[in-house]
Amino acid sequence: MAAPFKHRPNRVDWPVNNDPVKLDNAYSRLLGHGGETLLSEDVKWLAVTHKSFDHGRRGFFDRLAYLGRRIVDLQASLMLINHRNEMQPPSQDTSDRETFTHPALEGLTQLTDASHKAVIDVKRLSALGQQHGVDQVLRWKPRLVRLNAMQS
């Protein structure tokens, strides 16, 4: 049975991107020339859909986000290992022993928790996403739509 009045009278719709051309342009800016063809259409939309959009009925990016975080961690570690730090002199041994050196081990001194966190800082990654227009194609809905609509 329907109520004789609206329970939530002033419903505000939150605008989201539904344009596949705009989505393809964002992927092409983020991944380079041909980036829009790397993923299937379903995966492209899934990767930019938050679970708050359409109450999670259409699928969302939680599992893809976990995989993406692991890939970003791996790439950051590889970058830190391969980056040679010329500013840091080799440590001197005080007991006149010759320290074992190998080119493959040179980058391990840069692989610290602080340097890793500096590379994958949330602010840096969000600025990268905004620079390439990912924020314009994300599909999500804020919890308090009316308050967010009034602020924008």
XYZ file of C-alpha atoms in Angstrom:
152
model
C 0.000 0.000 0.000
C 1.331 3.443 -0.958
C 1.516 6.328 1.492
C -0.716 9.342 0.747
C 2.299 11.673 0.900
C 5.960 11.519 -0.073
C 8.246 10.301 2.656
C 11.202 12.290 1.302
C 9.658 15.228 -0.536
C 12.669 17.156 -1.894
C 14.749 14.414 -3.433
C 17.860 15.702 -5.181
C 19.407 13.546 -7.904
C 23.192 13.312 -7.923
C 24.583 13.641 -11.464
C 26.995 10.913 -12.594
C 28.761 10.156 -15.837
C 26.996 7.780 -18.229
C 28.827 8.882 -21.375
C 31.135 6.158 -22.762
C 33.068 8.706 -24.854
C 33.956 10.699 -21.736
C 35.026 7.465 -20.024
C 37.193 6.456 -22.997
C 38.831 9.899 -23.018
C 39.694 9.574 -19.313
C 41.245 6.132 -19.880
C 43.179 7.409 -22.855
C 44.569 10.351 -20.804
C 45.442 8.061 -17.890
C 46.884 5.070 -19.765
C 48.170 6.756 -22.913
C 47.295 6.310 -26.567
C 45.031 3.276 -26.967
C 44.337 3.062 -23.227
C 40.604 2.950 -23.844
C 40.991 -0.381 -25.670
C 42.947 -2.200 -22.932
C 39.882 -3.156 -20.887
C 36.473 -4.523 -21.797
C 33.476 -2.192 -21.537
C 32.184 -3.938 -18.397
C 35.527 -3.705 -16.592
C 35.947 -0.040 -17.575
C 32.593 0.866 -16.004
C 33.172 -1.392 -13.004
C 36.534 0.280 -12.284
C 34.911 3.716 -11.920
C 31.793 2.655 -9.959
C 31.639 3.022 -6.178
C 29.317 0.812 -4.151
C 27.239 3.864 -3.171
C 26.141 4.270 -6.801
C 22.744 2.643 -7.419
C 23.009 0.968 -3.980
C 25.594 -1.502 -5.321
C 23.146 -3.193 -7.674
C 25.335 -2.743 -10.756
C 28.605 -3.978 -9.310
C 31.413 -1.871 -7.908
C 35.196 -1.670 -7.717
C 36.070 -3.125 -4.282
C 37.801 -6.265 -5.574
C 39.441 -4.346 -8.402
C 40.632 -1.729 -5.896
C 42.369 -4.414 -3.817
C 44.155 -5.751 -6.879
C 45.033 -2.205 -7.968
C 46.566 -1.380 -4.576
C 48.787 -4.459 -4.779
C 49.921 -3.509 -8.292
C 50.684 0.075 -7.214
C 52.682 -1.266 -4.233
C 54.669 -3.547 -6.534
C 55.378 -0.812 -9.084
C 56.422 1.634 -6.351
C 58.819 -0.950 -4.900
C 60.308 -1.690 -8.314
C 60.754 2.025 -8.982
C 62.496 2.543 -5.636
C 64.823 -0.431 -6.195
C 65.754 0.653 -9.722
C 66.257 4.302 -8.746
C 69.920 4.901 -8.003
C 70.542 7.371 -5.209
C 73.783 9.184 -6.030
C 73.435 11.459 -2.998
C 74.057 8.640 -0.532
C 77.767 7.665 -0.260
C 78.597 3.995 0.335
C 79.017 3.128 3.992
C 82.561 2.737 5.228
C 83.529 -0.335 7.206
C 85.715 0.555 10.199
C 87.362 -2.879 10.451
C 89.202 -2.696 7.085
C 87.010 -5.400 5.573
C 85.802 -5.227 2.020
C 82.028 -4.936 1.869
C 80.266 -7.189 -0.604
C 78.653 -5.177 -3.389
C 76.584 -6.224 -6.338
C 74.659 -4.087 -8.863
C 71.419 -5.935 -8.100
C 71.653 -4.969 -4.412
C 72.318 -1.251 -4.890
C 68.680 -0.177 -4.843
C 67.705 -2.012 -1.667
C 68.834 0.870 0.550
C 66.090 3.046 -0.970
C 63.382 0.475 -0.200
C 62.243 1.781 3.177
C 58.767 2.152 4.587
C 59.049 5.963 4.603
C 60.162 6.181 0.977
C 57.456 3.719 -0.091
C 54.754 5.744 1.689
C 56.079 8.952 0.133
C 55.757 7.484 -3.369
C 52.223 6.136 -2.938
C 50.879 8.991 -0.832
C 47.087 9.362 -1.114
C 47.358 13.061 -1.936
C 49.808 12.387 -4.771
C 47.657 9.604 -6.211
C 44.464 11.659 -5.989
C 46.210 14.601 -7.687
C 47.285 12.211 -10.454
C 43.699 11.021 -10.894
C 42.383 14.592 -10.991
C 45.076 15.606 -13.469
C 43.902 12.887 -15.860
C 40.168 13.486 -15.304
C 39.311 10.317 -13.416
C 37.277 12.325 -10.900
C 34.976 13.463 -13.740
C 33.943 9.905 -14.652
C 33.622 8.279 -11.209
C 30.130 7.017 -10.474
C 29.196 7.474 -6.824
C 26.555 9.046 -4.613
C 27.317 10.931 -1.385
C 25.521 9.934 1.780
C 23.841 13.313 2.249
C 22.909 14.336 -1.279
C 20.964 17.460 -0.308
C 23.818 18.913 1.754
C 26.382 18.191 -0.984
C 24.114 19.668 -3.656
C 23.760 22.871 -1.642
C 27.556 23.156 -1.200
C 28.313 22.780 -4.931
